[in-house]
């Protein structure tokens, strides 16, 4: 059980920081409400009746999700880079397979026009 104590301490510190931040922002933060703060914020586009009646373009959300997916995939390179020598040829083959998979997904998204802003 003593091996889990540092993890529990770190979790307690993180939870205390999160709860403390919320409490402090409510206690210390300004309370000036106005119409601009009450409006919905959609990627910097002003909410007009014309924009509210039609469909909102989802390309912003798709681009953000693609960034998150590729960013999380690239995070898996760090442990491999740290223990590169210890894994040997098996680690190299697995990482080549992983990078090929990421590259195929990237090429698919690029081919489908998921990275175009037009």
PDB file of C-alpha atoms in Angstrom:
ATOM      1  CA  UNK A   1       0.000   0.000   0.000  1.00  0.00           C
ATOM      2  CA  UNK A   2       2.927   2.360   0.645  1.00  0.00           C
ATOM      3  CA  UNK A   3       3.690   2.391  -3.102  1.00  0.00           C
ATOM      4  CA  UNK A   4       0.350   4.089  -3.816  1.00  0.00           C
ATOM      5  CA  UNK A   5       0.832   6.906  -1.292  1.00  0.00           C
ATOM      6  CA  UNK A   6       2.632   9.269  -3.744  1.00  0.00           C
ATOM      7  CA  UNK A   7      -0.099   8.706  -6.325  1.00  0.00           C
ATOM      8  CA  UNK A   8      -2.816   9.421  -3.771  1.00  0.00           C
ATOM      9  CA  UNK A   9      -0.980  12.532  -2.579  1.00  0.00           C
ATOM     10  CA  UNK A  10      -0.663  13.776  -6.159  1.00  0.00           C
ATOM     11  CA  UNK A  11      -4.365  13.099  -6.796  1.00  0.00           C
ATOM     12  CA  UNK A  12      -5.281  14.955  -3.586  1.00  0.00           C
ATOM     13  CA  UNK A  13      -3.122  17.938  -4.566  1.00  0.00           C
ATOM     14  CA  UNK A  14      -4.661  18.006  -8.063  1.00  0.00           C
ATOM     15  CA  UNK A  15      -8.206  17.804  -6.668  1.00  0.00           C
ATOM     16  CA  UNK A  16      -7.469  20.513  -4.078  1.00  0.00           C
ATOM     17  CA  UNK A  17      -6.031  22.761  -6.796  1.00  0.00           C
ATOM     18  CA  UNK A  18      -9.069  22.250  -9.038  1.00  0.00           C
ATOM     19  CA  UNK A  19     -11.590  22.884  -6.264  1.00  0.00           C
ATOM     20  CA  UNK A  20      -9.547  25.791  -4.913  1.00  0.00           C
ATOM     21  CA  UNK A  21      -9.328  27.407  -8.336  1.00  0.00           C
ATOM     22  CA  UNK A  22     -13.095  27.250  -8.802  1.00  0.00           C
ATOM     23  CA  UNK A  23     -13.757  28.642  -5.323  1.00  0.00           C
ATOM     24  CA  UNK A  24     -11.177  31.425  -5.685  1.00  0.00           C
ATOM     25  CA  UNK A  25     -12.458  32.495  -9.105  1.00  0.00           C
ATOM     26  CA  UNK A  26     -15.989  32.710  -7.723  1.00  0.00           C
ATOM     27  CA  UNK A  27     -14.846  34.590  -4.631  1.00  0.00           C
ATOM     28  CA  UNK A  28     -12.334  37.003  -6.166  1.00  0.00           C
ATOM     29  CA  UNK A  29     -13.469  37.326  -9.796  1.00  0.00           C
ATOM     30  CA  UNK A  30     -15.441  40.295 -11.158  1.00  0.00           C
ATOM     31  CA  UNK A  31     -19.225  40.066 -11.201  1.00  0.00           C
ATOM     32  CA  UNK A  32     -20.051  42.510 -13.987  1.00  0.00           C
ATOM     33  CA  UNK A  33     -22.666  40.820 -16.155  1.00  0.00           C
ATOM     34  CA  UNK A  34     -23.541  42.264 -19.549  1.00  0.00           C
ATOM     35  CA  UNK A  35     -25.224  41.146 -22.776  1.00  0.00           C
ATOM     36  CA  UNK A  36     -21.957  40.143 -24.473  1.00  0.00           C
ATOM     37  CA  UNK A  37     -21.065  37.737 -21.676  1.00  0.00           C
ATOM     38  CA  UNK A  38     -24.513  36.146 -21.769  1.00  0.00           C
ATOM     39  CA  UNK A  39     -24.372  35.447 -25.532  1.00  0.00           C
ATOM     40  CA  UNK A  40     -23.240  32.108 -26.891  1.00  0.00           C
ATOM     41  CA  UNK A  41     -19.698  32.072 -28.262  1.00  0.00           C
ATOM     42  CA  UNK A  42     -19.264  30.102 -31.475  1.00  0.00           C
ATOM     43  CA  UNK A  43     -15.719  30.391 -32.808  1.00  0.00           C
ATOM     44  CA  UNK A  44     -15.826  34.178 -32.982  1.00  0.00           C
ATOM     45  CA  UNK A  45     -18.891  34.303 -35.238  1.00  0.00           C
ATOM     46  CA  UNK A  46     -21.438  36.843 -34.097  1.00  0.00           C
ATOM     47  CA  UNK A  47     -24.792  35.165 -33.367  1.00  0.00           C
ATOM     48  CA  UNK A  48     -27.089  36.813 -35.900  1.00  0.00           C
ATOM     49  CA  UNK A  49     -30.614  35.726 -36.828  1.00  0.00           C
ATOM     50  CA  UNK A  50     -29.325  34.591 -40.247  1.00  0.00           C
ATOM     51  CA  UNK A  51     -26.604  32.438 -38.663  1.00  0.00           C
ATOM     52  CA  UNK A  52     -28.999  31.016 -36.083  1.00  0.00           C
ATOM     53  CA  UNK A  53     -31.560  29.953 -38.661  1.00  0.00           C
ATOM     54  CA  UNK A  54     -29.106  27.961 -40.821  1.00  0.00           C
ATOM     55  CA  UNK A  55     -26.707  25.158 -40.095  1.00  0.00           C
ATOM     56  CA  UNK A  56     -23.539  26.032 -38.262  1.00  0.00           C
ATOM     57  CA  UNK A  57     -20.449  24.878 -40.181  1.00  0.00           C
ATOM     58  CA  UNK A  58     -18.878  21.939 -38.401  1.00  0.00           C
ATOM     59  CA  UNK A  59     -15.474  22.266 -40.084  1.00  0.00           C
ATOM     60  CA  UNK A  60     -14.149  24.087 -37.024  1.00  0.00           C
ATOM     61  CA  UNK A  61     -15.076  21.197 -34.766  1.00  0.00           C
ATOM     62  CA  UNK A  62     -13.727  18.592 -37.184  1.00  0.00           C
ATOM     63  CA  UNK A  63     -10.407  20.408 -37.409  1.00  0.00           C
ATOM     64  CA  UNK A  64     -10.194  20.648 -33.623  1.00  0.00           C
ATOM     65  CA  UNK A  65     -10.984  16.953 -33.220  1.00  0.00           C
ATOM     66  CA  UNK A  66      -8.389  16.016 -35.848  1.00  0.00           C
ATOM     67  CA  UNK A  67      -5.805  18.085 -34.008  1.00  0.00           C
ATOM     68  CA  UNK A  68      -6.638  16.353 -30.731  1.00  0.00           C
ATOM     69  CA  UNK A  69      -6.521  12.877 -32.295  1.00  0.00           C
ATOM     70  CA  UNK A  70      -3.158  13.422 -33.994  1.00  0.00           C
ATOM     71  CA  UNK A  71      -1.778  15.211 -30.943  1.00  0.00           C
ATOM     72  CA  UNK A  72      -2.686  12.310 -28.661  1.00  0.00           C
ATOM     73  CA  UNK A  73      -1.193   9.824 -31.111  1.00  0.00           C
ATOM     74  CA  UNK A  74       2.077  11.726 -31.173  1.00  0.00           C
ATOM     75  CA  UNK A  75       2.219  11.699 -27.351  1.00  0.00           C
ATOM     76  CA  UNK A  76       2.803   7.952 -27.600  1.00  0.00           C
ATOM     77  CA  UNK A  77       6.197   8.685 -29.183  1.00  0.00           C
ATOM     78  CA  UNK A  78       7.647  10.049 -25.927  1.00  0.00           C
ATOM     79  CA  UNK A  79       7.775   6.768 -23.946  1.00  0.00           C
ATOM     80  CA  UNK A  80       9.233   5.057 -26.976  1.00  0.00           C
ATOM     81  CA  UNK A  81      11.937   7.708 -27.287  1.00  0.00           C
ATOM     82  CA  UNK A  82      12.827   7.406 -23.604  1.00  0.00           C
ATOM     83  CA  UNK A  83      13.160   3.584 -23.654  1.00  0.00           C
ATOM     84  CA  UNK A  84      14.384   3.172 -27.215  1.00  0.00           C
ATOM     85  CA  UNK A  85      17.523   1.236 -26.267  1.00  0.00           C
ATOM     86  CA  UNK A  86      15.711  -1.141 -23.921  1.00  0.00           C
ATOM     87  CA  UNK A  87      13.088  -2.247 -26.469  1.00  0.00           C
ATOM     88  CA  UNK A  88      15.433  -3.273 -29.244  1.00  0.00           C
ATOM     89  CA  UNK A  89      14.186  -4.353 -32.656  1.00  0.00           C
ATOM     90  CA  UNK A  90      10.712  -5.223 -31.411  1.00  0.00           C
ATOM     91  CA  UNK A  91      10.177  -1.648 -30.204  1.00  0.00           C
ATOM     92  CA  UNK A  92      11.472  -0.284 -33.499  1.00  0.00           C
ATOM     93  CA  UNK A  93       9.140  -2.519 -35.528  1.00  0.00           C
ATOM     94  CA  UNK A  94       6.147  -1.585 -33.371  1.00  0.00           C
ATOM     95  CA  UNK A  95       6.900   2.131 -33.704  1.00  0.00           C
ATOM     96  CA  UNK A  96       7.323   1.848 -37.473  1.00  0.00           C
ATOM     97  CA  UNK A  97       3.918   0.154 -37.600  1.00  0.00           C
ATOM     98  CA  UNK A  98       2.414   2.869 -35.356  1.00  0.00           C
ATOM     99  CA  UNK A  99       3.878   5.731 -37.400  1.00  0.00           C
ATOM    100  CA  UNK A 100       2.695   4.071 -40.620  1.00  0.00           C
ATOM    101  CA  UNK A 101      -0.814   3.851 -39.172  1.00  0.00           C
ATOM    102  CA  UNK A 102      -0.731   7.542 -38.185  1.00  0.00           C
ATOM    103  CA  UNK A 103       0.592   8.474 -41.628  1.00  0.00           C
ATOM    104  CA  UNK A 104      -2.168   6.494 -43.367  1.00  0.00           C
ATOM    105  CA  UNK A 105      -4.802   8.243 -41.236  1.00  0.00           C
ATOM    106  CA  UNK A 106      -3.201  11.620 -41.985  1.00  0.00           C
ATOM    107  CA  UNK A 107      -3.103  10.889 -45.730  1.00  0.00           C
ATOM    108  CA  UNK A 108      -6.767   9.805 -45.628  1.00  0.00           C
ATOM    109  CA  UNK A 109      -7.845  13.003 -43.873  1.00  0.00           C
ATOM    110  CA  UNK A 110      -5.746  15.102 -46.246  1.00  0.00           C
ATOM    111  CA  UNK A 111      -7.178  13.329 -49.311  1.00  0.00           C
ATOM    112  CA  UNK A 112     -10.756  13.772 -48.079  1.00  0.00           C
ATOM    113  CA  UNK A 113     -10.170  17.530 -47.639  1.00  0.00           C
ATOM    114  CA  UNK A 114     -10.391  17.532 -43.863  1.00  0.00           C
ATOM    115  CA  UNK A 115      -7.500  19.997 -43.603  1.00  0.00           C
ATOM    116  CA  UNK A 116      -8.828  22.504 -46.172  1.00  0.00           C
ATOM    117  CA  UNK A 117     -10.163  25.820 -44.870  1.00  0.00           C
ATOM    118  CA  UNK A 118     -12.024  26.825 -48.034  1.00  0.00           C
TER     119      UNK A 118
END
